[in-house]
C-alpha positions as a LaTeX table, in Angstrom:
\begin{tabular}{lrrr}
\hline
Residue & $x$ (\AA) & $y$ (\AA) & $z$ (\AA) \\
\hline
Met1 & $-1.19$ & 9.62 & 11.49 \\
Leu2 & 1.14 & 10.36 & 8.57 \\
His3 & 1.73 & 13.78 & 7.00 \\
Ala4 & 3.87 & 14.63 & 3.97 \\
Glu5 & 4.65 & 18.31 & 3.74 \\
Asp6 & 5.96 & 19.90 & 0.52 \\
Leu7 & 8.18 & 17.01 & $-0.49$ \\
His8 & 10.75 & 17.55 & $-3.28$ \\
Phe9 & 12.90 & 14.82 & $-4.76$ \\
Ala10 & 15.00 & 14.38 & $-7.95$ \\
Trp11 & 17.82 & 12.17 & $-9.05$ \\
Pro12 & 20.96 & 14.02 & $-10.14$ \\
Gly13 & 20.48 & 15.39 & $-13.67$ \\
Ala14 & 16.90 & 14.12 & $-13.93$ \\
Pro15 & 13.57 & 15.99 & $-13.88$ \\
Pro16 & 11.85 & 16.22 & $-10.45$ \\
Leu17 & 9.94 & 13.11 & $-9.35$ \\
Leu18 & 8.35 & 14.97 & $-6.44$ \\
Ala19 & 7.69 & 18.74 & $-6.65$ \\
Gly20 & 5.86 & 20.00 & $-3.65$ \\
Val21 & 3.90 & 16.87 & $-2.73$ \\
Ser22 & 1.72 & 17.23 & 0.35 \\
Phe23 & $-1.02$ & 15.09 & 1.87 \\
Ala24 & $-2.30$ & 13.73 & 5.20 \\
Leu25 & $-3.07$ & 10.08 & 5.83 \\
Arg26 & $-5.86$ & 9.58 & 8.34 \\
Pro27 & $-7.08$ & 6.50 & 10.23 \\
Gly28 & $-10.07$ & 4.88 & 8.68 \\
Val29 & $-9.65$ & 6.62 & 5.29 \\
Pro30 & $-7.62$ & 4.56 & 2.79 \\
Leu31 & $-5.74$ & 6.51 & 0.19 \\
Val32 & $-5.08$ & 5.04 & $-3.26$ \\
Leu33 & $-2.16$ & 6.58 & $-5.21$ \\
Leu34 & $-2.45$ & 6.33 & $-8.97$ \\
Gly35 & 0.08 & 7.25 & $-11.65$ \\
Pro36 & 1.84 & 5.96 & $-14.73$ \\
Asn37 & 5.03 & 3.90 & $-14.55$ \\
Gly38 & 8.13 & 5.91 & $-13.70$ \\
Thr39 & 6.16 & 8.84 & $-12.28$ \\
Gly40 & 7.64 & 8.56 & $-8.75$ \\
Lys41 & 5.08 & 6.53 & $-6.80$ \\
Thr42 & 7.69 & 4.14 & $-5.42$ \\
Thr43 & 10.07 & 7.04 & $-4.70$ \\
Leu44 & 7.32 & 8.72 & $-2.72$ \\
Leu45 & 6.78 & 5.53 & $-0.68$ \\
Arg46 & 10.52 & 5.27 & 0.02 \\
Cys47 & 10.50 & 8.89 & 1.30 \\
Leu48 & 7.54 & 8.09 & 3.57 \\
Leu49 & 9.38 & 5.03 & 4.91 \\
Gly50 & 12.62 & 6.92 & 5.54 \\
Leu51 & 14.53 & 4.96 & 2.85 \\
Glu52 & 15.12 & 8.06 & 0.76 \\
Arg53 & 15.65 & 11.61 & 2.06 \\
Pro54 & 13.75 & 14.31 & 0.16 \\
Ala55 & 15.67 & 17.37 & $-0.97$ \\
Ala56 & 13.09 & 19.53 & 0.79 \\
Gly57 & 9.99 & 19.09 & 2.88 \\
Arg58 & 9.41 & 16.67 & 5.72 \\
Val59 & 7.39 & 13.60 & 6.79 \\
Thr60 & 5.78 & 13.40 & 10.20 \\
Val61 & 4.26 & 10.30 & 11.76 \\
Ala62 & 2.16 & 10.40 & 14.93 \\
Gly63 & 3.31 & 13.97 & 15.39 \\
His64 & 7.06 & 13.17 & 15.18 \\
Ser65 & 9.43 & 14.09 & 12.40 \\
Leu66 & 10.33 & 10.88 & 10.60 \\
Ala67 & 13.95 & 12.08 & 10.26 \\
Ser68 & 14.27 & 12.24 & 14.05 \\
Leu69 & 13.17 & 8.65 & 14.67 \\
Ser70 & 15.36 & 5.58 & 14.74 \\
Ala71 & 14.59 & 2.87 & 12.20 \\
Ala72 & 13.12 & 0.66 & 14.94 \\
Thr73 & 10.93 & 3.43 & 16.33 \\
Ala74 & 9.69 & 4.40 & 12.83 \\
Ala75 & 8.91 & 0.72 & 12.15 \\
Arg76 & 6.61 & 0.64 & 15.20 \\
His77 & 4.55 & 3.37 & 13.48 \\
Ile78 & 4.76 & 2.49 & 9.77 \\
Ala79 & 4.73 & $-0.99$ & 8.21 \\
Tyr80 & 5.59 & $-1.65$ & 4.53 \\
Val81 & 3.93 & $-4.31$ & 2.43 \\
Pro82 & 5.84 & $-4.96$ & $-0.84$ \\
Gln83 & 4.63 & $-6.85$ & $-3.79$ \\
Ala84 & 4.69 & $-10.63$ & $-3.07$ \\
Ala85 & 7.74 & $-12.34$ & $-4.49$ \\
Ala86 & 9.61 & $-15.61$ & $-3.83$ \\
Ala87 & 11.64 & $-15.66$ & $-0.62$ \\
Ala88 & 15.42 & $-16.18$ & $-0.74$ \\
Phe89 & 15.09 & $-19.09$ & 1.67 \\
Ala90 & 12.35 & $-21.66$ & 2.31 \\
Phe91 & 10.81 & $-19.87$ & 5.28 \\
Arg92 & 7.47 & $-21.04$ & 6.65 \\
Ala93 & 4.63 & $-18.58$ & 6.45 \\
Ile94 & 4.62 & $-18.15$ & 10.26 \\
Asp95 & 8.35 & $-17.31$ & 10.13 \\
Ile96 & 7.71 & $-14.56$ & 7.57 \\
Val97 & 4.99 & $-13.10$ & 9.76 \\
Leu98 & 7.15 & $-13.40$ & 12.85 \\
Met99 & 9.73 & $-11.18$ & 11.13 \\
Gly100 & 7.30 & $-8.33$ & 11.68 \\
Arg101 & 8.22 & $-8.41$ & 15.36 \\
Thr102 & 11.86 & $-7.44$ & 14.61 \\
Pro103 & 11.43 & $-3.72$ & 15.63 \\
His104 & 10.36 & $-4.90$ & 19.10 \\
Leu105 & 13.40 & $-7.15$ & 19.70 \\
Gly106 & 16.75 & $-6.30$ & 21.18 \\
Phe107 & 19.99 & $-6.93$ & 19.34 \\
Met108 & 20.37 & $-10.66$ & 18.60 \\
Ala109 & 17.25 & $-11.33$ & 20.77 \\
Ala110 & 14.99 & $-14.30$ & 20.00 \\
Pro111 & 11.23 & $-13.85$ & 19.59 \\
Thr112 & 9.37 & $-14.23$ & 22.86 \\
Pro113 & 6.11 & $-16.15$ & 23.41 \\
Ala114 & 4.35 & $-12.78$ & 23.18 \\
Asp115 & 5.95 & $-12.13$ & 19.78 \\
Arg116 & 4.84 & $-15.56$ & 18.56 \\
Ala117 & 1.30 & $-14.90$ & 19.87 \\
Ala118 & 1.24 & $-11.56$ & 17.97 \\
Ala119 & 2.27 & $-13.32$ & 14.74 \\
Glu120 & $-0.32$ & $-16.04$ & 15.21 \\
Ala121 & $-3.02$ & $-13.53$ & 15.98 \\
Ala122 & $-2.23$ & $-11.61$ & 12.80 \\
Met123 & $-2.62$ & $-14.78$ & 10.74 \\
Val124 & $-5.97$ & $-15.53$ & 12.47 \\
Arg125 & $-7.08$ & $-11.96$ & 11.75 \\
Leu126 & $-6.54$ & $-12.51$ & 8.04 \\
Ala127 & $-7.98$ & $-16.06$ & 8.03 \\
Ile128 & $-4.69$ & $-17.64$ & 6.96 \\
Ala129 & $-3.77$ & $-19.51$ & 10.14 \\
His130 & $-3.99$ & $-22.76$ & 8.20 \\
Leu131 & $-1.02$ & $-21.61$ & 6.12 \\
Ala132 & 1.34 & $-21.23$ & 9.09 \\
Ala133 & 3.45 & $-24.33$ & 8.47 \\
Arg134 & 3.47 & $-24.01$ & 4.64 \\
Ala135 & 6.63 & $-22.90$ & 2.89 \\
Phe136 & 6.17 & $-19.30$ & 1.68 \\
Asp137 & 7.46 & $-20.23$ & $-1.82$ \\
Glu138 & 4.74 & $-22.87$ & $-2.16$ \\
Leu139 & 1.88 & $-20.41$ & $-1.61$ \\
Ser140 & $-0.13$ & $-18.78$ & $-4.35$ \\
Gly141 & 0.43 & $-15.12$ & $-5.16$ \\
Gly142 & $-2.68$ & $-14.08$ & $-3.22$ \\
Glu143 & $-1.66$ & $-16.21$ & $-0.19$ \\
Arg144 & 1.83 & $-14.69$ & $-0.22$ \\
Gln145 & 0.35 & $-11.17$ & $-0.30$ \\
Leu146 & $-1.89$ & $-11.96$ & 2.70 \\
Val147 & 1.14 & $-13.31$ & 4.58 \\
Leu148 & 2.98 & $-10.05$ & 3.97 \\
Val149 & $-0.03$ & $-8.07$ & 5.21 \\
Ala150 & $-0.08$ & $-10.30$ & 8.30 \\
Arg151 & 3.61 & $-9.53$ & 8.82 \\
Ala152 & 2.75 & $-5.84$ & 8.82 \\
Leu153 & $-0.04$ & $-6.37$ & 11.30 \\
Ala154 & 2.26 & $-8.34$ & 13.62 \\
Gln155 & 4.63 & $-5.39$ & 13.49 \\
Gly156 & 2.09 & $-3.46$ & 15.52 \\
Ala157 & 2.19 & $-0.36$ & 13.31 \\
Arg158 & $-1.07$ & 1.51 & 12.66 \\
Val159 & 0.06 & 2.95 & 9.33 \\
Leu160 & 0.27 & 0.50 & 6.45 \\
Val161 & 2.04 & 1.44 & 3.19 \\
Leu162 & 1.45 & $-1.06$ & 0.35 \\
Asp163 & 3.21 & $-1.06$ & $-3.03$ \\
Glu164 & 0.77 & $-2.39$ & $-5.62$ \\
Pro165 & $-0.62$ & $-5.13$ & $-3.42$ \\
Cys166 & $-2.87$ & $-6.51$ & $-6.22$ \\
Ala167 & $-0.20$ & $-6.58$ & $-8.93$ \\
Ser168 & $-0.09$ & $-9.91$ & $-10.83$ \\
Leu169 & $-3.07$ & $-11.34$ & $-8.88$ \\
Asp170 & $-6.11$ & $-12.90$ & $-10.46$ \\
Ile171 & $-9.54$ & $-11.19$ & $-9.98$ \\
Ala172 & $-10.51$ & $-13.36$ & $-7.04$ \\
Asn173 & $-7.31$ & $-12.62$ & $-5.14$ \\
Gln174 & $-7.52$ & $-8.91$ & $-5.98$ \\
Met175 & $-10.95$ & $-8.81$ & $-4.39$ \\
Arg176 & $-9.67$ & $-10.79$ & $-1.40$ \\
Ile177 & $-6.96$ & $-8.21$ & $-0.81$ \\
Val178 & $-9.36$ & $-5.31$ & $-1.28$ \\
Ala179 & $-11.78$ & $-6.90$ & 1.24 \\
Val180 & $-8.95$ & $-7.27$ & 3.78 \\
Leu181 & $-7.93$ & $-3.64$ & 3.33 \\
Arg182 & $-11.53$ & $-2.50$ & 3.78 \\
Ala183 & $-11.76$ & $-4.46$ & 7.04 \\
Leu184 & $-8.47$ & $-2.99$ & 8.30 \\
Thr185 & $-9.70$ & 0.47 & 7.41 \\
Ala186 & $-12.83$ & $-0.15$ & 9.48 \\
Asp187 & $-10.55$ & $-1.09$ & 12.38 \\
Gly188 & $-8.89$ & 2.31 & 12.24 \\
Tyr189 & $-5.71$ & 1.57 & 10.31 \\
Ala190 & $-4.26$ & 4.36 & 8.15 \\
Ile191 & $-3.65$ & 2.83 & 4.74 \\
Leu192 & $-1.83$ & 4.09 & 1.68 \\
Leu193 & $-1.49$ & 1.90 & $-1.41$ \\
Thr194 & $-0.23$ & 2.37 & $-4.96$ \\
Ser195 & $-2.21$ & 0.86 & $-7.81$ \\
His196 & $-2.64$ & 0.83 & $-11.59$ \\
Leu197 & $-6.35$ & 0.02 & $-11.18$ \\
Pro198 & $-8.58$ & 3.10 & $-10.57$ \\
Asp199 & $-11.47$ & 0.71 & $-9.89$ \\
His200 & $-9.86$ & $-0.20$ & $-6.54$ \\
Ala201 & $-10.20$ & 3.38 & $-5.34$ \\
Phe202 & $-13.94$ & 3.18 & $-5.83$ \\
Leu203 & $-14.10$ & $-0.26$ & $-4.12$ \\
Leu204 & $-12.14$ & 0.93 & $-1.10$ \\
Gly205 & $-14.28$ & 4.01 & $-0.72$ \\
Gly206 & $-11.70$ & 6.36 & 0.81 \\
Glu207 & $-9.64$ & 8.87 & $-1.07$ \\
Val208 & $-7.51$ & 8.89 & $-4.21$ \\
Ala209 & $-4.58$ & 10.99 & $-5.37$ \\
Leu210 & $-2.98$ & 11.24 & $-8.83$ \\
Leu211 & 0.80 & 11.66 & $-9.27$ \\
Lys212 & 2.30 & 12.79 & $-12.55$ \\
Asp213 & 5.28 & 15.04 & $-13.49$ \\
Gly214 & 6.12 & 15.50 & $-9.83$ \\
Arg215 & 2.76 & 16.96 & $-8.93$ \\
Leu216 & 0.03 & 15.47 & $-6.82$ \\
Leu217 & $-3.65$ & 16.05 & $-7.62$ \\
Gly218 & $-5.82$ & 15.33 & $-4.59$ \\
Pro219 & $-6.40$ & 13.59 & $-2.29$ \\
Ala220 & $-10.13$ & 13.66 & $-2.86$ \\
Pro221 & $-13.05$ & 11.17 & $-2.92$ \\
Pro222 & $-12.88$ & 8.97 & $-6.02$ \\
Ala223 & $-16.25$ & 10.16 & $-7.23$ \\
Glu224 & $-14.94$ & 13.73 & $-7.36$ \\
Leu225 & $-11.45$ & 13.14 & $-8.75$ \\
Leu226 & $-11.70$ & 10.10 & $-11.05$ \\
Thr227 & $-13.33$ & 11.41 & $-14.17$ \\
Ala228 & $-12.66$ & 10.51 & $-17.78$ \\
Ala229 & $-10.79$ & 13.77 & $-18.24$ \\
Thr230 & $-8.48$ & 13.38 & $-15.23$ \\
Leu231 & $-7.70$ & 9.74 & $-16.00$ \\
Glu232 & $-7.01$ & 10.46 & $-19.68$ \\
Ala233 & $-4.66$ & 13.26 & $-18.64$ \\
Leu234 & $-2.95$ & 10.93 & $-16.17$ \\
Tyr235 & $-2.38$ & 7.98 & $-18.46$ \\
Asp236 & $-2.43$ & 9.67 & $-21.87$ \\
Thr237 & $-5.02$ & 7.24 & $-23.17$ \\
Pro238 & $-8.83$ & 7.42 & $-23.66$ \\
Ile239 & $-10.71$ & 6.12 & $-20.63$ \\
Glu240 & $-14.40$ & 6.02 & $-19.78$ \\
Val241 & $-15.76$ & 6.04 & $-16.20$ \\
Val242 & $-18.90$ & 3.92 & $-16.26$ \\
Pro243 & $-21.38$ & 3.65 & $-13.35$ \\
Leu244 & $-23.09$ & 0.24 & $-13.34$ \\
Ala245 & $-26.86$ & 0.48 & $-13.21$ \\
Thr246 & $-27.87$ & $-3.16$ & $-13.21$ \\
Gly247 & $-26.96$ & $-6.55$ & $-11.80$ \\
Arg248 & $-25.20$ & $-7.48$ & $-8.53$ \\
Ala249 & $-22.57$ & $-4.76$ & $-9.19$ \\
Arg250 & $-25.18$ & $-2.02$ & $-9.34$ \\
Gly251 & $-23.81$ & 1.20 & $-7.93$ \\
Gln252 & $-20.21$ & 0.29 & $-8.56$ \\
Val253 & $-17.99$ & 2.16 & $-11.07$ \\
Leu254 & $-15.73$ & 0.78 & $-13.76$ \\
Cys255 & $-12.87$ & 2.65 & $-15.41$ \\
Val256 & $-12.56$ & 1.27 & $-18.91$ \\
Pro257 & $-9.77$ & 2.07 & $-21.41$ \\
Val258 & $-11.12$ & 2.75 & $-24.87$ \\
Met259 & $-9.58$ & 0.90 & $-27.79$ \\
Pro260 & $-8.78$ & 3.36 & $-30.60$ \\
Thr261 & $-10.71$ & 2.73 & $-33.78$ \\
Ala262 & $-8.95$ & 2.51 & $-37.13$ \\
\hline
\end{tabular}
């Protein structure tokens, strides 16, 4: 559904952020992108969304070159979910979700009953219909993030690109977001998300890729790619990958940074 082919990108006078990055995003197989701060994860997302133009390579979506599509047409294929933040105005949650219908509206056109029904259905899908009349700024971080995911669903795109959707969320809300993404994956969505938490790649059960110094390692199943050696090389810090053998989390895997000893 989304294919990046040999992408290259660098800011003037700076080292390459992307140097031959290639991967395919498939329906039903979530892809978690890991990498240290400043390594180019957000730049890669911006290239995939058409917000930055790579120096070389191309992005195709649903078999079409992204560069050949209008912004509205591209938005019908790819939806972006940013990190939840306060809104500039006191919009209601339903108004935020309804904004996802913008690519389907004509110039200066008002949302139709069908658009409103799509927004309401997206909120029902994520079990947040009870938040519809609440001001977005009054919601918790996890609730805001779910509203932004609902906006992406209302958009009608089948490719979802999420920039650190669990950032700044507590453990319960992180798990809520992961559960939602697993359910959407089961429904055939193609999902790409960035994260600083390797554990999420194991929980989502799809594929993972590692980005550093412009190069992409993977994608591959987490059990194959996420080893202590690869994570230590990625983050330049000691990390242990620990399978859990007991308790309710038996079979899950934790990636644990190791505190240096004196």
